[in-house]
Coordinates of C-alpha atoms in Angstrom, one line a residue:
X1 CA 43.9 -153.2 -6.5
X2 CA 42.2 -155.4 -3.0
X3 CA 41.1 -152.6 -0.6
X4 CA 39.7 -155.4 2.2
X5 CA 39.3 -159.1 2.9
X6 CA 37.6 -160.7 5.1
X7 CA 36.7 -164.7 5.9
X8 CA 33.2 -166.6 6.2
X9 CA 33.2 -168.9 8.8
X10 CA 32.9 -172.8 7.6
X11 CA 29.5 -174.2 7.1
X12 CA 27.8 -170.6 7.3
X13 CA 27.5 -170.3 3.7
X14 CA 23.9 -172.0 1.9
X15 CA 25.6 -175.4 0.1
X16 CA 24.0 -174.1 -3.4
X17 CA 23.2 -170.1 -3.1
X18 CA 19.7 -168.7 -4.5
X19 CA 19.3 -167.1 -8.1
X20 CA 17.4 -164.1 -8.4
X21 CA 14.9 -164.3 -10.6
X22 CA 15.5 -162.2 -13.8
X23 CA 13.4 -159.1 -15.2
X24 CA 10.9 -159.6 -17.5
X25 CA 11.1 -158.0 -21.0
X26 CA 8.0 -155.6 -20.0
X27 CA 10.5 -154.6 -17.0
X28 CA 13.1 -154.0 -19.4
X29 CA 10.8 -152.1 -21.5
X30 CA 9.9 -149.6 -18.5
X31 CA 13.3 -148.9 -17.7
X32 CA 14.1 -147.9 -21.3
X33 CA 11.1 -145.1 -21.0
X34 CA 12.8 -143.3 -18.4
X35 CA 13.1 -139.4 -19.2
X36 CA 16.5 -138.0 -20.5
X37 CA 18.3 -136.0 -18.4
X38 CA 19.6 -133.2 -19.9
X39 CA 23.6 -133.2 -19.6
X40 CA 24.2 -129.2 -20.2
X41 CA 23.3 -125.7 -21.4
X42 CA 25.5 -126.2 -24.2
X43 CA 23.8 -129.1 -25.6
X44 CA 20.2 -127.7 -25.0
X45 CA 20.0 -126.2 -28.0
X46 CA 21.8 -129.4 -30.0
X47 CA 19.3 -131.7 -28.4
X48 CA 16.3 -129.8 -29.7
X49 CA 17.6 -129.4 -33.2
X50 CA 17.8 -133.2 -33.1
X51 CA 14.7 -133.5 -32.0
X52 CA 13.0 -131.1 -34.7
X53 CA 14.7 -133.2 -37.5
X54 CA 13.5 -136.6 -36.0
X55 CA 10.2 -135.2 -36.2
X56 CA 10.7 -134.3 -40.0
X57 CA 11.7 -137.8 -40.7
X58 CA 8.7 -139.7 -39.3
X59 CA 7.9 -141.4 -36.0
X60 CA 10.9 -143.0 -34.6
X61 CA 11.4 -145.2 -31.0
X62 CA 13.6 -143.0 -29.2
X63 CA 16.5 -144.7 -27.5
X64 CA 18.6 -142.0 -26.4
X65 CA 18.0 -142.8 -22.7
X66 CA 19.9 -141.4 -19.7
X67 CA 22.9 -143.3 -18.3
X68 CA 21.6 -145.1 -15.5
X69 CA 18.7 -146.5 -17.5
X70 CA 20.8 -147.9 -20.2
X71 CA 23.4 -149.4 -17.5
X72 CA 20.1 -150.8 -15.9
X73 CA 18.8 -152.1 -19.0
X74 CA 22.2 -153.3 -19.9
X75 CA 22.4 -155.2 -16.4
X76 CA 18.9 -156.7 -17.2
X77 CA 19.5 -158.0 -20.5
X78 CA 22.6 -159.6 -19.2
X79 CA 20.7 -161.4 -16.4
X80 CA 18.4 -163.2 -18.7
X81 CA 21.2 -164.0 -21.1
X82 CA 21.1 -161.9 -23.8
X83 CA 24.4 -160.4 -23.9
X84 CA 24.2 -158.8 -27.7
X85 CA 21.7 -156.2 -26.7
X86 CA 22.4 -152.7 -28.7
X87 CA 20.8 -149.6 -28.4
X88 CA 20.7 -147.8 -31.9
X89 CA 20.0 -144.1 -31.7
X90 CA 17.5 -144.2 -33.9
X91 CA 15.1 -147.0 -35.1
X92 CA 12.2 -146.8 -37.5
X93 CA 9.2 -148.2 -36.9
X94 CA 8.7 -149.8 -40.8
X95 CA 12.6 -151.1 -40.6
X96 CA 11.6 -152.8 -37.4
X97 CA 8.3 -154.4 -39.3
X98 CA 10.8 -155.3 -42.2
X99 CA 13.3 -157.0 -39.9
X100 CA 10.4 -159.2 -37.9
X101 CA 8.8 -160.2 -41.4
X102 CA 11.8 -161.5 -42.7
X103 CA 12.9 -163.6 -39.7
X104 CA 9.1 -165.2 -39.4
X105 CA 9.3 -165.8 -35.5
X106 CA 6.1 -167.0 -35.8
X107 CA 7.1 -170.1 -37.8
X108 CA 10.4 -170.4 -36.1
X109 CA 9.7 -173.5 -34.2
X110 CA 8.1 -175.5 -36.9
X111 CA 9.6 -178.7 -38.7
X112 CA 11.7 -178.2 -41.1
X113 CA 9.8 -180.2 -44.3
X114 CA 12.2 -181.8 -46.9
X115 CA 15.6 -181.2 -45.5
X116 CA 17.5 -183.8 -44.2
X117 CA 20.1 -182.2 -42.2
X118 CA 22.1 -184.9 -40.8
X119 CA 21.8 -187.1 -43.5
X120 CA 20.3 -191.2 -43.0
X121 CA 23.5 -192.6 -42.1
X122 CA 25.4 -192.8 -45.3
X123 CA 28.2 -191.4 -47.0
X124 CA 28.1 -187.5 -46.8
X125 CA 26.2 -187.5 -43.7
X126 CA 26.7 -187.6 -40.0
X127 CA 26.0 -191.0 -38.2
X128 CA 25.4 -191.5 -34.6
X129 CA 25.8 -194.8 -33.6
X130 CA 23.0 -196.1 -30.9
X131 CA 26.2 -196.9 -28.1
X132 CA 27.0 -195.0 -25.1
X133 CA 30.2 -193.9 -26.9
X134 CA 28.5 -191.9 -29.6
X135 CA 26.0 -189.9 -27.3
X136 CA 26.5 -186.6 -27.2
X137 CA 26.4 -185.2 -23.5
X138 CA 23.1 -184.3 -22.4
X139 CA 21.9 -181.0 -20.9
X140 CA 21.1 -183.2 -17.7
X141 CA 24.4 -183.7 -17.5
X142 CA 25.6 -180.1 -17.8
X143 CA 23.1 -179.2 -15.3
X144 CA 24.7 -181.5 -12.5
X145 CA 28.1 -180.5 -13.8
X146 CA 27.3 -176.8 -13.1
X147 CA 25.6 -178.0 -9.8
X148 CA 28.4 -179.3 -8.8
X149 CA 31.0 -176.6 -9.6
X150 CA 28.8 -174.1 -7.8
X151 CA 28.2 -176.2 -4.7
X152 CA 29.8 -175.1 -1.4
X153 CA 31.1 -178.2 0.7
X154 CA 31.1 -177.5 4.7
X155 CA 34.7 -177.8 4.6
X156 CA 35.3 -175.1 1.9
X157 CA 36.6 -171.8 3.3
X158 CA 35.1 -168.4 1.6
X159 CA 37.0 -165.3 1.4
X160 CA 35.7 -161.6 0.5
X161 CA 37.6 -159.5 -1.3
X162 CA 36.7 -155.9 -2.2
X163 CA 38.4 -155.2 -5.6
X164 CA 38.7 -152.2 -8.2
X165 CA 39.6 -153.2 -11.6
X166 CA 39.3 -151.0 -14.8
X167 CA 37.2 -148.4 -12.9
X168 CA 35.1 -151.4 -12.0
X169 CA 34.2 -151.9 -8.5
X170 CA 33.1 -155.5 -6.8
X171 CA 33.5 -158.1 -4.3
X172 CA 34.8 -161.4 -5.5
X173 CA 33.3 -163.9 -3.1
X174 CA 36.4 -167.0 -3.2
X175 CA 36.3 -170.4 -2.3
X176 CA 39.2 -172.1 -0.8
X177 CA 39.8 -175.5 -0.1
X178 CA 42.6 -176.4 1.7
X179 CA 42.8 -180.3 1.0
X180 CA 41.9 -181.6 -2.6
X181 CA 42.0 -185.0 -4.0
X182 CA 45.6 -184.1 -5.5
X183 CA 46.5 -182.9 -2.3
X184 CA 47.3 -179.6 -1.9
X185 CA 45.1 -176.4 -1.6
X186 CA 43.0 -174.9 -4.3
X187 CA 41.1 -171.6 -4.5
X188 CA 38.9 -170.0 -7.0
X189 CA 36.2 -167.3 -7.8
X190 CA 32.9 -168.7 -6.7
X191 CA 30.6 -165.5 -7.8
X192 CA 31.1 -161.6 -7.4
X193 CA 28.6 -158.9 -6.7
X194 CA 29.2 -155.3 -8.8
X195 CA 29.5 -152.2 -6.5
X196 CA 28.6 -149.0 -7.3
X197 CA 31.3 -147.0 -5.6
X198 CA 34.9 -147.8 -4.9
X199 CA 34.9 -150.4 -1.6
X200 CA 36.7 -149.2 1.2
X201 CA 35.9 -151.3 4.1
X202 CA 34.1 -155.0 4.8
X203 CA 32.6 -156.4 7.7
X204 CA 30.9 -160.0 7.8
X205 CA 28.0 -160.2 9.8
X206 CA 25.4 -163.4 10.5
X207 CA 22.1 -161.7 11.9
X208 CA 19.7 -162.7 9.7
X209 CA 17.8 -159.5 8.1
X210 CA 15.1 -162.1 6.4
X211 CA 14.1 -163.4 9.9
X212 CA 15.4 -166.5 11.0
X213 CA 18.3 -167.1 13.2
X214 CA 21.5 -166.6 11.3
X215 CA 22.3 -165.5 8.0
X216 CA 25.3 -164.6 5.4
X217 CA 25.5 -161.0 4.8
X218 CA 28.5 -158.6 4.5
X219 CA 28.4 -155.0 5.3
X220 CA 30.7 -152.9 2.6
X221 CA 31.9 -149.5 3.3
X222 CA 32.6 -147.2 0.1
X223 CA 33.4 -143.7 -1.3
X224 CA 29.7 -142.7 -0.9
X225 CA 27.8 -141.9 2.7
X226 CA 25.7 -145.3 2.7
X227 CA 26.1 -148.4 3.7
X228 CA 25.5 -151.8 2.0
X229 CA 24.5 -154.8 2.9
X230 CA 24.6 -157.6 0.8
X231 CA 22.9 -161.3 0.8
X232 CA 26.2 -163.5 0.2
X233 CA 23.8 -166.5 -0.4
X234 CA 22.0 -164.8 -3.5
X235 CA 23.6 -164.9 -7.1
X236 CA 23.8 -162.1 -9.5
X237 CA 21.9 -159.9 -7.2
X238 CA 21.6 -156.0 -8.5
X239 CA 20.9 -154.3 -5.0
X240 CA 21.7 -154.7 -1.3
X241 CA 19.6 -156.2 1.2
X242 CA 19.7 -153.1 2.9
X243 CA 20.8 -149.8 2.4
X244 CA 22.3 -147.6 5.6
X245 CA 22.3 -144.1 5.3
X246 CA 22.9 -142.6 1.9
X247 CA 21.5 -139.6 -0.2
X248 CA 17.8 -139.4 -0.6
X249 CA 16.7 -140.4 -4.5
X250 CA 14.9 -138.2 -6.3
X251 CA 12.0 -139.0 -8.1
X252 CA 12.9 -138.8 -12.0
X253 CA 9.3 -138.2 -13.1
X254 CA 8.9 -135.1 -11.1
X255 CA 12.3 -133.9 -11.2
X256 CA 13.3 -133.9 -14.7
X257 CA 11.7 -130.8 -15.7
X258 CA 13.6 -129.0 -13.0
X259 CA 17.1 -130.1 -13.8
X260 CA 17.8 -127.3 -16.1
X261 CA 17.1 -124.7 -13.5
X262 CA 19.3 -126.7 -10.9
X263 CA 22.1 -126.8 -13.0
X264 CA 23.1 -123.1 -12.6
X265 CA 21.7 -123.1 -9.0
X266 CA 23.4 -126.5 -7.4
X267 CA 21.9 -127.5 -4.1
X268 CA 23.5 -129.9 -1.3
X269 CA 22.5 -132.9 -1.4
X270 CA 19.8 -134.3 0.9
X271 CA 20.6 -137.3 3.0
X272 CA 18.3 -139.8 4.8
X273 CA 18.0 -139.4 8.6
X274 CA 21.5 -140.4 10.8
X275 CA 23.3 -141.1 7.3
X276 CA 27.1 -140.2 7.3
X277 CA 27.8 -137.6 4.8
X278 CA 31.0 -138.5 3.5
X279 CA 32.6 -141.7 2.4
X280 CA 32.6 -144.8 5.1
X281 CA 36.3 -145.6 6.0
X282 CA 36.0 -148.3 8.5
X283 CA 33.1 -151.0 9.7
X284 CA 33.0 -153.4 12.8
X285 CA 30.2 -155.9 13.7
X286 CA 29.4 -156.8 17.2
X287 CA 29.5 -160.6 17.2
X288 CA 27.5 -160.7 20.4
X289 CA 24.7 -157.7 20.1
X290 CA 24.2 -159.4 16.3
X291 CA 22.0 -156.6 15.1
X292 CA 24.6 -153.7 16.0
X293 CA 27.0 -152.1 13.5
X294 CA 29.8 -149.6 14.0
X295 CA 30.8 -147.2 11.0
X296 CA 33.8 -144.8 10.9
X297 CA 33.9 -142.0 8.1
X298 CA 35.8 -138.9 6.2
X299 CA 32.6 -136.8 7.5
X300 CA 34.5 -137.4 11.4
X301 CA 31.9 -139.0 13.2
X302 CA 31.6 -142.6 14.2
X303 CA 28.2 -143.9 13.9
X304 CA 26.3 -147.0 15.7
X305 CA 23.5 -148.8 13.3
X306 CA 20.6 -151.3 14.4
X307 CA 20.8 -152.9 11.1
X308 CA 17.5 -154.9 11.9
X309 CA 15.3 -151.5 12.2
X310 CA 17.8 -150.0 9.3
X311 CA 18.5 -146.7 11.2
X312 CA 21.4 -145.0 13.3
X313 CA 21.2 -145.2 17.0
X314 CA 23.6 -143.1 18.1
X315 CA 26.2 -140.5 16.4
X316 CA 29.6 -139.6 18.0
X317 CA 32.1 -136.9 17.0
X318 CA 35.0 -138.0 19.4
X319 CA 37.4 -136.5 16.5
X320 CA 38.3 -133.2 14.4
X321 CA 39.4 -135.2 11.4
X322 CA 38.6 -138.2 9.0
X323 CA 37.9 -141.6 11.1
X324 CA 39.9 -144.4 9.6
X325 CA 39.3 -147.4 11.8
X326 CA 37.0 -148.7 14.6
X327 CA 36.9 -151.7 16.5
X328 CA 35.1 -153.7 19.1
X329 CA 36.2 -155.5 22.2
X330 CA 35.0 -159.1 21.8
X331 CA 35.3 -159.5 25.8
X332 CA 33.5 -156.4 26.4
X333 CA 31.1 -156.1 24.0
X334 CA 29.9 -152.3 24.4
X335 CA 33.4 -151.0 24.2
X336 CA 34.6 -149.6 20.8
X337 CA 37.5 -148.0 20.1
X338 CA 38.0 -145.6 17.0
X339 CA 41.2 -144.1 15.3
X340 CA 41.4 -140.8 13.4
X341 CA 43.6 -138.8 11.1
X342 CA 43.7 -136.8 14.1
X343 CA 46.2 -138.3 15.8
X344 CA 44.3 -140.1 18.6
X345 CA 42.3 -143.1 19.4
X346 CA 39.1 -142.6 21.5
X347 CA 37.6 -145.6 23.5
X348 CA 33.8 -145.4 24.3
X349 CA 31.6 -147.2 26.3
X350 CA 28.0 -147.7 24.3
X351 CA 26.4 -147.7 27.7
X352 CA 27.1 -144.0 27.8
X353 CA 27.2 -142.7 24.4
X354 CA 27.3 -139.3 25.1
X355 CA 30.5 -139.4 27.5
X356 CA 33.7 -137.9 25.8
X357 CA 35.8 -141.5 26.2
X358 CA 39.4 -142.0 27.0
X359 CA 41.7 -140.4 24.2
X360 CA 45.3 -141.6 23.1
X361 CA 47.8 -139.5 21.4
X362 CA 49.8 -141.0 18.9
X363 CA 52.6 -139.1 16.7
X364 CA 51.3 -140.3 12.9
X365 CA 47.6 -140.9 11.4
X366 CA 45.9 -143.8 12.5
X367 CA 45.5 -146.9 9.4
X368 CA 44.4 -149.8 11.5
X369 CA 42.8 -151.2 15.1
X370 CA 43.1 -154.6 16.9
X371 CA 41.8 -155.6 20.2
X372 CA 44.0 -158.5 21.8
X373 CA 41.4 -161.3 21.8
X374 CA 43.0 -163.1 24.3
X375 CA 42.8 -160.3 27.0
X376 CA 40.1 -157.7 27.7
X377 CA 42.6 -154.6 28.5
X378 CA 45.0 -154.3 25.6
X379 CA 45.2 -152.9 21.9
X380 CA 47.4 -152.2 19.3
X381 CA 47.3 -149.6 16.6
X382 CA 49.1 -149.3 13.0
X383 CA 50.4 -145.9 12.0
X384 CA 51.2 -144.3 8.8
X385 CA 54.9 -143.8 9.7
X386 CA 55.5 -147.4 9.9
X387 CA 55.2 -148.0 13.8
X388 CA 52.8 -150.0 15.8
X389 CA 52.1 -149.3 19.3
X390 CA 50.9 -151.3 22.4
X391 CA 48.1 -149.8 24.7
X392 CA 46.8 -151.2 28.1
X393 CA 43.6 -149.7 28.8
X394 CA 44.0 -150.3 32.6
X395 CA 46.9 -147.5 32.6
X396 CA 44.8 -145.0 30.8
X397 CA 41.6 -145.4 33.0
X398 CA 43.9 -145.2 36.3
X399 CA 46.3 -142.1 35.2
X400 CA 45.3 -138.4 35.9
X401 CA 46.5 -137.7 32.5
X402 CA 44.4 -140.1 29.9
X403 CA 47.1 -139.8 27.5
X404 CA 48.6 -142.7 28.8
X405 CA 51.8 -143.6 27.5
X406 CA 52.2 -146.9 25.4
X407 CA 53.4 -150.4 26.5
X408 CA 55.9 -150.6 23.5
X409 CA 56.7 -148.7 20.2
X410 CA 57.7 -151.2 17.4
X411 CA 59.2 -150.0 14.1
X412 CA 57.8 -152.5 12.1
X413 CA 58.0 -151.4 8.6
X414 CA 59.6 -148.5 6.5
X415 CA 56.5 -147.4 5.2
X416 CA 52.9 -147.1 6.7
X417 CA 51.5 -149.8 8.4
X418 CA 47.6 -150.2 6.5
X419 CA 46.7 -153.8 8.4
X420 CA 47.1 -155.3 11.7
X421 CA 45.4 -158.3 12.7
X422 CA 45.6 -160.8 15.9
X423 CA 45.7 -164.6 15.5
X424 CA 42.5 -166.1 17.0
X425 CA 43.8 -169.0 18.4
X426 CA 47.5 -168.1 19.3
X427 CA 48.2 -165.9 22.0
X428 CA 51.2 -163.1 21.3
X429 CA 50.8 -164.0 17.4
X430 CA 50.4 -160.7 15.4
X431 CA 50.5 -159.8 11.8
X432 CA 51.1 -156.8 10.5
X433 CA 50.7 -155.6 6.5
X434 CA 52.6 -152.3 4.9
X435 CA 52.5 -150.2 1.7
X436 CA 56.5 -151.3 1.8
X437 CA 54.9 -154.6 0.3
X438 CA 56.2 -157.0 3.1
X439 CA 53.7 -158.9 5.5
X440 CA 55.6 -159.7 9.1
X441 CA 54.5 -161.9 12.0
X442 CA 55.4 -160.9 15.5
X443 CA 55.8 -162.6 18.7
X444 CA 54.3 -160.5 21.0
X445 CA 54.9 -162.4 24.5
X446 CA 55.6 -160.3 27.4
X447 CA 55.1 -156.8 25.0
X448 CA 58.8 -157.2 23.6
X449 CA 57.7 -157.9 19.8
X450 CA 60.3 -160.4 18.2
X451 CA 59.6 -160.4 14.2
X452 CA 59.7 -164.1 13.7
X453 CA 58.6 -164.4 10.0
X454 CA 58.3 -161.8 6.9
X455 CA 57.3 -162.4 3.0
X456 CA 56.7 -160.6 0.3
X457 CA 53.3 -161.7 -1.1
X458 CA 53.4 -160.5 -4.4
X459 CA 50.2 -158.3 -3.9
X460 CA 51.9 -155.0 -4.1
X461 CA 51.4 -152.5 -1.4
X462 CA 49.7 -154.5 1.5
X463 CA 46.3 -153.2 2.4
X464 CA 44.4 -155.7 4.0
X465 CA 45.2 -159.0 6.0
X466 CA 43.3 -161.0 7.8
X467 CA 43.8 -164.6 9.9
X468 CA 40.9 -167.1 9.4
X469 CA 38.9 -168.0 12.6
X470 CA 38.3 -171.7 11.6
X471 CA 42.1 -172.1 10.3
X472 CA 43.7 -169.7 12.5
X473 CA 47.0 -169.6 10.8
X474 CA 45.8 -169.2 7.7
X475 CA 46.5 -165.9 6.5
X476 CA 44.5 -163.8 3.7
X477 CA 46.4 -160.9 2.1
X478 CA 45.4 -158.2 -0.7
X479 CA 46.8 -155.1 -2.2
X480 CA 47.7 -152.6 -5.0
X481 CA 47.9 -155.6 -7.4
X482 CA 44.8 -156.9 -6.9
X483 CA 46.2 -160.5 -6.3
X484 CA 44.3 -162.4 -3.5
X485 CA 47.3 -164.7 -1.2
X486 CA 46.5 -167.0 1.5
X487 CA 49.7 -167.7 3.4
X488 CA 49.7 -170.9 5.4
X489 CA 51.7 -169.2 8.2
X490 CA 52.5 -172.7 10.1
X491 CA 54.9 -173.6 6.8
X492 CA 57.4 -171.4 8.4
X493 CA 59.6 -173.2 10.9
X494 CA 59.8 -170.5 13.2
X495 CA 56.1 -170.3 13.9
X496 CA 55.3 -173.6 13.9
X497 CA 58.3 -174.4 16.8
X498 CA 56.7 -171.2 18.7
X499 CA 53.0 -171.6 18.1
X500 CA 52.6 -174.8 16.6
X501 CA 50.6 -176.4 19.6
X502 CA 47.7 -174.1 19.0
X503 CA 47.1 -175.4 15.9
X504 CA 43.6 -176.8 15.6
X505 CA 42.9 -180.6 15.9
X506 CA 40.7 -182.1 13.0

C-alpha cells in the first residue's frame, strides 16, 4: 500500500545525487562480532548445550549473531555489491584455509600462460575485427548511460511515496516527465530508501540541515515514536540525516549480560527528551519558519520541533484521543490546526503556545485537514463518516460559543474521506479521496460545493492525494493497492472550462 504521497518542487533536487561511501570489510567484520542476544529462557539450556558441543569439536568461527547485526551486515554487503553473502552456522578454520588455498587468490590476476582463450582469428576461435562495428560497448559507455539514467533534469517533477510491500517499508522517489521526446508523459522510480517501520506521514522540507541555504529533505512519521528526516539527494543511505525523539538506545556491550534478568521484569522504554511515546500520525512543515516542524501523535500530543537544533520546543495536549492531522496556515504562519479522534479540531497560535486555543466539534473522527491557501480565514476537514465540513475562523473567534457552526457540510463519499487537498493555483478547486476508491473534484465557489469530476484511479482505497505546486493541475494519488497514479485534472472538460484560465503559462 501507499500511505502518503508528496511532491518535491522543481529544480530543488541535485541533478546527480550523491552516493554514500560503502562500509569496509573491517567494518562489516566488526558488525559481525556483536554479542548474541538470547531469545528466551526456554532456549538458554539448548544454547549452552550447543556451546559445549562446539568446544568439543574444536575451534570454530561464531556466526550465530543477533538479528540486528546480521541485517546490518547484509545491508553493508549489499552496498558494496556483494549480493551472495552467506552466514553458515559453523565454519571451521581448517575448512577456510583449505578453501583459500584452492582458490589461490594471490595469483588470481596473473596472466594465463599457454592458453589462447579467444583463439587467433582462425576457424574455431573468436575473431573481433578492428572496425567500429565489432567493438564491444566500453565501461565508459556503460557509465555514461548510467549517469544519464540517474540525472534529474530541471523540468522533471519528483513525487515521494511512502510504501509498504511484503512487510518491507520504504520511500520511493519517482521522477515524472510531463513531456517526453515521444510525446505524452512518463514516470519511473529513481531510487528508494528502506525504512525501519511502517510509514504513516510525510512532509517535504528545504531547511538545509548540513549548512547553506536550502536542501532537499523529507520528514517521515512511522509507527515508531521517532521522526526520521532523510536527505533525498543521497543514494543508498542506510540511516536518516537526523532523528527527532525516539527510544534511548542501549549500549549492547554493557547491557547484554542484563538481558536475562530483564526478561522476567520488563521495564518501560526510556525515551529521549521531548519525544513522542507512540506512533507519529501527522506532520506539517512551516514554509516560512523553515526550521519548524509540527507533529501529531497517537500519544494525544502535538509537538513543535526545531529541526536544526534537533529538539522539541513545545508540547501541547489539546485533545483527549489520538491526534491524526496538523496543518499550518500558509497566510498566518504561526497558526496551527490539529484534528483528533476525539472528534474535535483545535486552532492554536504558536506565539502563545500555552493558550488552549479555539475548538470546533465534529460528528466523527478527523481524517485530514487543509487550509484554503487563497484566504487566511477558512479551512476544511474530512471525516471518517464520509463528510467534509468547512469552517470560517472569524465566526468562531467572534462567537461566545467557540464551537462554531460549519459554513457547509458536504456528503462527499460513501466511506471515510482519508485525504483532502486544495489546488494551489485555482481558487475554490478542492480534491477529496476516500476508502470508497474514488477521487472527486469540487468547485467550492460561494461555499456551495459542486462535484465537477470524479474518477476511480485504480489504486484501491485512496489514502493520500496531493496537487503539485509547479504543475498545479497534476494530482498524485496513492492507495491500498500500492499503485501511484498521476491524474492531469485538466483533461476533464468541466475542470478545463471552469479553471483552465489558471493554467500556468510556460
